CSV table of C-alpha atoms in Angstrom, one decimal:
chain,number,residue,atom,x,y,z
A,74,MET,CA,-18.8,7.6,-21.7
A,75,LYS,CA,-18.0,9.8,-24.7
A,76,GLU,CA,-15.7,12.1,-22.7
A,77,LEU,CA,-14.0,9.1,-21.1
A,78,ASP,CA,-13.5,7.5,-24.6
A,79,GLU,CA,-11.9,10.7,-25.8
A,80,ARG,CA,-9.6,11.0,-22.8
A,81,ILE,CA,-8.4,7.4,-23.0
A,82,GLU,CA,-7.8,7.8,-26.8
A,83,ARG,CA,-5.8,10.9,-26.1
A,84,ALA,CA,-3.8,9.1,-23.4
A,85,VAL,CA,-3.0,5.9,-25.2
A,86,GLY,CA,-3.5,6.6,-28.9
A,87,SER,CA,-6.3,4.2,-29.6
A,88,ARG,CA,-10.1,4.3,-29.2
A,89,PRO,CA,-11.7,2.2,-26.4
A,90,VAL,CA,-14.1,-0.5,-27.7
A,91,ARG,CA,-15.0,-2.3,-24.4
A,92,TYR,CA,-14.9,-1.5,-20.7
A,93,GLU,CA,-14.8,-4.0,-17.8
A,94,ALA,CA,-15.1,-2.6,-14.3
A,95,ARG,CA,-12.3,-3.6,-11.9
A,96,PRO,CA,-13.6,-2.9,-8.4
A,97,GLY,CA,-11.0,-3.3,-5.7
A,98,GLY,CA,-8.7,-1.5,-3.3
A,99,TYR,CA,-9.9,0.7,-0.5
A,100,SER,CA,-10.4,3.9,-2.3
A,101,THR,CA,-13.3,5.2,-4.4
A,102,ALA,CA,-11.2,5.7,-7.6
A,103,ASP,CA,-12.8,4.4,-10.9
A,104,ARG,CA,-11.0,1.4,-12.3
A,105,PHE,CA,-11.5,-0.3,-15.7
A,106,ALA,CA,-9.8,-2.9,-17.9
A,107,VAL,CA,-10.2,-1.3,-21.4
A,108,THR,CA,-9.9,-3.1,-24.7
A,109,LEU,CA,-8.7,-0.8,-27.4
A,110,ALA,CA,-9.4,-0.6,-31.1
A,111,ASP,CA,-5.8,-1.6,-31.9
A,112,GLY,CA,-6.1,-4.8,-30.0
A,113,ARG,CA,-4.3,-3.8,-26.8
A,114,SER,CA,-5.8,-4.0,-23.3
A,115,VAL,CA,-4.9,-1.4,-20.6
A,116,PHE,CA,-5.9,-0.8,-17.1
A,117,VAL,CA,-7.3,2.7,-16.5
A,118,LYS,CA,-7.7,4.5,-13.2
A,119,SER,CA,-9.1,8.0,-12.6
A,120,ALA,CA,-10.3,10.0,-9.6
A,121,GLU,CA,-11.7,13.5,-8.9
A,122,ALA,CA,-11.4,13.7,-5.1
A,123,PRO,CA,-8.5,16.0,-4.4
A,124,ASN,CA,-6.5,13.5,-2.3
A,125,LEU,CA,-7.0,10.7,-4.8
A,126,ALA,CA,-6.2,12.9,-7.8
A,127,GLY,CA,-3.0,13.9,-6.1
A,128,TRP,CA,-2.1,10.3,-5.5
A,129,LEU,CA,-2.7,9.5,-9.2
A,130,ARG,CA,-0.4,12.4,-10.2
A,131,ARG,CA,2.3,10.9,-7.9
A,132,GLU,CA,1.7,7.5,-9.4
A,133,HIS,CA,2.3,8.8,-12.9
A,134,GLU,CA,5.6,10.3,-11.8
A,135,VAL,CA,6.7,6.9,-10.5
A,136,TYR,CA,5.4,4.8,-13.5
A,137,ALA,CA,7.2,7.3,-15.8
A,138,ALA,CA,10.5,6.7,-14.0
A,139,LEU,CA,10.7,3.1,-12.9
A,140,SER,CA,10.9,-0.1,-15.0
A,141,GLY,CA,11.5,-3.7,-14.0
A,142,SER,CA,9.8,-6.9,-13.3
A,143,PHE,CA,8.2,-5.4,-10.2
A,144,ILE,CA,6.1,-2.7,-11.9
A,145,PRO,CA,3.6,-2.7,-14.9
A,146,ALA,CA,4.5,-0.5,-17.8
A,147,LEU,CA,3.0,3.0,-18.2
A,148,ALA,CA,0.6,3.0,-21.2
A,149,GLY,CA,-0.6,6.6,-21.1
A,150,TRP,CA,-1.6,9.7,-19.0
A,151,ASP,CA,-4.1,12.5,-19.3
A,152,ASP,CA,-4.7,15.3,-16.8
A,153,ASP,CA,-7.4,17.9,-17.3
A,154,GLY,CA,-6.5,19.5,-14.0
A,155,VAL,CA,-9.5,18.0,-12.2
A,156,ARG,CA,-9.7,14.3,-12.8
A,157,PRO,CA,-6.4,12.8,-13.9
A,158,LEU,CA,-6.5,9.5,-15.8
A,159,LEU,CA,-3.7,6.9,-15.6
A,160,ALA,CA,-3.4,4.0,-18.0
A,161,ILE,CA,-1.0,1.1,-17.3
A,162,GLU,CA,-0.3,-2.3,-18.6
A,163,ASP,CA,-3.3,-4.6,-18.1
A,164,LEU,CA,-2.6,-7.3,-15.5
A,165,SER,CA,-5.9,-9.2,-15.9
A,166,ASP,CA,-4.0,-12.3,-16.9
A,167,ALA,CA,-1.9,-12.3,-13.7
A,168,ASP,CA,-2.8,-14.3,-10.5
A,169,TRP,CA,-4.2,-12.0,-7.9
A,170,THR,CA,-5.1,-14.7,-5.4
A,171,PRO,CA,-3.6,-14.1,-2.0
A,172,ARG,CA,-1.9,-17.5,-1.5
A,173,TRP,CA,1.2,-17.1,0.8
A,174,ASP,CA,3.4,-20.1,0.3
A,175,ALA,CA,7.2,-19.9,0.6
A,176,ASP,CA,7.7,-19.2,-3.1
A,177,ARG,CA,5.2,-16.3,-3.1
A,178,VAL,CA,6.8,-14.7,-0.1
A,179,ALA,CA,10.2,-15.1,-1.7
A,180,ALA,CA,8.9,-13.5,-4.9
A,181,VAL,CA,7.6,-10.4,-3.1
A,182,LEU,CA,10.9,-10.1,-1.2
A,183,ALA,CA,12.8,-10.3,-4.5
A,184,ALA,CA,10.6,-7.6,-6.0
A,185,LEU,CA,11.2,-5.3,-3.1
A,186,ASP,CA,14.9,-6.0,-3.3
A,187,GLU,CA,14.9,-5.1,-7.0
A,188,LEU,CA,12.9,-2.0,-6.3
A,189,ALA,CA,15.3,-0.9,-3.5
A,190,GLY,CA,18.2,-0.9,-6.1
A,191,ALA,CA,16.4,1.4,-8.5
A,192,VAL,CA,17.2,5.0,-9.2
A,193,PRO,CA,14.6,7.1,-7.3
A,194,PRO,CA,12.0,8.8,-9.4
A,195,ALA,CA,11.9,12.6,-9.3
A,196,ASN,CA,10.3,14.2,-6.2
A,197,THR,CA,10.7,11.0,-4.1
A,198,PRO,CA,10.6,12.2,-0.5
A,199,PRO,CA,12.2,10.6,2.5
A,200,VAL,CA,9.8,8.6,4.6
A,201,ARG,CA,9.9,11.1,7.4
A,202,GLU,CA,8.6,13.7,5.0
A,203,SER,CA,5.9,11.7,3.3
A,204,PHE,CA,4.8,10.0,6.5
A,205,ALA,CA,5.7,12.5,9.1
A,206,ASP,CA,2.6,11.9,11.3
A,207,LEU,CA,3.2,8.1,11.5
A,208,PHE,CA,6.2,8.6,13.7
A,209,ASP,CA,4.0,10.0,16.5
A,210,ARG,CA,1.0,7.6,16.2
A,211,TRP,CA,1.6,6.0,19.6
A,212,ARG,CA,1.9,9.4,21.1
A,213,VAL,CA,-1.6,10.0,19.8
A,214,VAL,CA,-2.7,6.8,21.6
A,215,GLU,CA,-1.0,7.9,24.7
A,216,ALA,CA,-2.8,11.3,24.7
A,217,ASP,CA,-6.2,9.7,23.9
A,218,PRO,CA,-6.3,5.9,24.3
A,219,GLY,CA,-10.1,5.6,23.9
A,220,PRO,CA,-10.2,4.9,20.1
A,221,PHE,CA,-7.4,2.3,20.4
A,222,LEU,CA,-9.1,0.5,23.3
A,223,SER,CA,-12.4,0.6,21.6
A,224,ALA,CA,-11.1,-1.9,19.0
A,225,GLY,CA,-11.0,-4.5,21.8
A,226,LEU,CA,-7.6,-5.9,20.9
A,227,ARG,CA,-5.9,-5.1,24.2
A,228,ASP,CA,-7.1,-3.7,27.5
A,229,ARG,CA,-6.0,-0.7,29.5
A,230,ALA,CA,-3.7,-2.8,31.8
A,231,TRP,CA,-1.8,-4.0,28.7
A,232,LEU,CA,-1.5,-0.5,27.3
A,233,ASP,CA,-0.2,0.9,30.6
A,234,ARG,CA,2.5,-1.8,30.8
A,235,ALA,CA,3.4,-1.8,27.1
A,236,LEU,CA,3.3,1.8,26.1
A,237,PRO,CA,6.7,2.9,27.6
A,238,VAL,CA,8.5,0.0,25.8
A,239,ILE,CA,6.6,0.7,22.6
A,240,LEU,CA,7.5,4.4,22.6
A,241,ALA,CA,11.2,3.7,23.2
A,242,ALA,CA,11.1,1.1,20.4
A,243,VAL,CA,9.5,3.5,17.9
A,244,ASP,CA,12.1,6.1,18.6
A,245,SER,CA,14.9,3.6,17.7
A,246,ALA,CA,13.0,1.9,14.8
A,247,PRO,CA,15.2,1.6,11.6
A,248,VAL,CA,12.7,3.2,9.3
A,249,ASP,CA,14.9,5.9,7.6
A,250,GLY,CA,17.0,5.1,4.6
A,251,ASP,CA,17.9,6.1,1.1
A,252,ARG,CA,16.4,3.2,-0.9
A,253,VAL,CA,13.3,3.3,-3.0
A,254,CYS,CA,10.4,1.7,-1.1
A,255,HIS,CA,6.7,1.1,-2.2
A,256,LEU,CA,5.3,1.3,1.4
A,257,ASP,CA,1.8,0.1,0.5
A,258,VAL,CA,2.5,-3.6,-0.1
A,259,ARG,CA,-0.5,-5.8,0.4
A,260,SER,CA,-2.4,-8.4,-1.7
A,261,ASP,CA,-4.7,-6.1,-3.5
A,262,ASN,CA,-1.7,-4.1,-4.6
A,263,LEU,CA,0.3,-7.0,-6.0
A,264,CYS,CA,-0.1,-10.0,-8.3
A,265,PHE,CA,2.0,-12.8,-9.7
A,266,ARG,CA,3.0,-13.5,-13.2
A,267,ASP,CA,5.6,-16.0,-14.5
A,268,GLY,CA,6.7,-16.5,-10.9
A,269,GLN,CA,7.4,-12.9,-10.2
A,270,ALA,CA,5.6,-10.4,-8.0
A,271,VAL,CA,4.3,-7.2,-9.7
A,272,LEU,CA,3.3,-4.2,-7.6
A,273,VAL,CA,0.7,-1.5,-8.3
A,274,ASP,CA,-0.6,1.6,-6.5
A,275,TRP,CA,2.7,3.6,-6.2
A,276,ASN,CA,1.5,6.9,-4.7
A,277,TRP,CA,3.3,6.3,-1.4
A,278,THR,CA,6.7,5.6,-2.9
A,279,SER,CA,9.4,7.1,-0.6
A,280,LEU,CA,13.0,6.7,0.4
A,281,ALA,CA,13.3,4.5,3.4
A,282,ASN,CA,14.9,1.3,4.8
A,283,PRO,CA,13.7,-1.6,2.7
A,284,ALA,CA,13.2,-3.6,6.0
A,285,ALA,CA,10.4,-1.1,6.8
A,286,ASP,CA,8.7,-1.9,3.5
A,287,VAL,CA,8.8,-5.6,4.4
A,288,ALA,CA,7.6,-5.0,7.9
A,289,ALA,CA,4.6,-3.0,6.8
A,290,TRP,CA,3.6,-5.8,4.4
A,291,LEU,CA,3.9,-8.8,6.8
A,292,PRO,CA,0.8,-8.3,9.0
A,293,SER,CA,-1.4,-8.5,5.9
A,294,VAL,CA,0.3,-11.7,4.9
A,295,ARG,CA,-0.5,-13.3,8.3
A,296,VAL,CA,-4.2,-12.1,8.0
A,297,GLU,CA,-4.4,-14.0,4.7
A,298,GLY,CA,-3.1,-17.2,6.1
A,299,GLY,CA,0.7,-16.8,5.6
A,300,PRO,CA,3.5,-17.0,8.0
A,301,GLN,CA,3.9,-15.0,11.1
A,302,PRO,CA,5.8,-11.8,10.5
A,303,TRP,CA,8.7,-12.7,12.8
A,304,GLU,CA,9.3,-15.9,10.7
A,305,VAL,CA,10.0,-13.7,7.7
A,306,LEU,CA,11.7,-10.7,9.4
A,307,PRO,CA,13.3,-11.8,12.7
A,308,ASP,CA,14.6,-9.5,15.3
A,309,ALA,CA,12.4,-6.6,14.1
A,310,GLY,CA,10.6,-5.7,17.3
A,311,ALA,CA,11.2,-2.0,16.9
A,312,LEU,CA,9.7,-2.1,13.4
A,313,SER,CA,6.7,-4.0,14.7
A,314,ALA,CA,6.1,-1.2,17.2
A,315,PHE,CA,6.3,1.4,14.5
A,316,ILE,CA,4.0,-0.5,12.1
A,317,ALA,CA,1.4,-1.2,14.8
A,318,GLY,CA,1.2,2.5,15.6
A,319,VAL,CA,0.2,3.3,12.0
A,320,TRP,CA,-3.1,1.5,12.8
A,321,ALA,CA,-3.4,1.9,16.5
A,322,ALA,CA,-4.1,5.6,16.4
A,323,VAL,CA,-6.9,5.3,13.7
A,324,VAL,CA,-8.5,1.9,14.1
A,325,GLY,CA,-11.2,3.2,16.4
A,326,LEU,CA,-12.0,6.3,14.3
A,327,PRO,CA,-14.7,6.6,11.6
A,328,PRO,CA,-13.3,5.6,8.1
A,329,PRO,CA,-12.4,8.3,5.6
A,330,ALA,CA,-15.1,8.9,2.9
A,331,THR,CA,-12.7,7.9,0.1
A,332,ALA,CA,-11.9,4.5,1.8
A,333,PRO,CA,-15.1,3.5,3.6
A,334,THR,CA,-14.1,-0.2,4.3
A,335,VAL,CA,-10.5,0.3,5.4
A,336,ARG,CA,-11.0,0.1,9.2
A,337,ASP,CA,-11.8,-3.6,9.2
A,338,LEU,CA,-8.5,-4.4,7.4
A,339,GLN,CA,-6.6,-2.1,9.7
A,340,ARG,CA,-8.0,-3.8,12.8
A,341,ARG,CA,-7.0,-7.3,11.5
A,342,GLN,CA,-3.5,-6.2,10.7
A,343,LEU,CA,-3.2,-4.4,14.0
A,344,ALA,CA,-4.1,-7.6,15.8
A,345,VAL,CA,-1.1,-9.3,14.1
A,346,ALA,CA,1.2,-6.4,14.8
A,347,LEU,CA,0.3,-6.4,18.5
A,348,ASP,CA,1.1,-10.1,18.7
A,349,TRP,CA,4.5,-9.3,17.1
A,350,ILE,CA,5.1,-6.7,19.8
A,351,ASP,CA,4.1,-9.1,22.5
A,352,ARG,CA,6.6,-11.7,21.1
A,353,ASP,CA,9.6,-9.5,20.3
A,354,LEU,CA,9.3,-6.5,22.7
A,355,LEU,CA,7.4,-7.4,25.9
């Protein structure tokens, strides 16, 4: 741990005296709550896998630029060119329990609204640049429906009937925009403190329509016992089609090595999104 001690001290200006592992999320990045010699506590995340290291560098850009009730403060940064290390405000005292009553849903909506009004961090791409492949996910299913059908959520007759409607809806979905969006809102990426929602994991931050940020979040809310997505975001059938496609094209594939448990969550969220399609489009 000596090298890690030195890097954290270099990043935050104080020597670590205690580490507490903070497992979570769907990536293999290392995470610790770290008590420092000066009495502060910070959350530290580092990763060496190239994709995860790139995401951390992007997160640092965002943390360095944004401030508000919706984001923890940046505490420090160290990048040796191989394994970047990000230190942020420790949120161990916040409530991370996924309990979706009306007040909690409203708190997340308020946080996303505050974020949407922020000045974009440098290098923030439009959603079509950062997520270019997501706009063609249902075309992937059309070309090879086997992985989607293998999930067992809908049969071939449903797909044959629904796919033309879905493809047209995706083409018209109001995803584009010029507002700052998080685009990875889910319970393991947010907590609650003093009645406000605080978001973490900012590597996918892009310019988009804030309604797309909300739509991408809502299936996970339902999975965790909250309201149906159409109760929070009515008349959003085109967005439901776009969001469903994100998971439909990959749910039947082997998981990535850096996120080995992600497919189960994707399947459960896809089930909700497909119900949303059935209700609002078909």
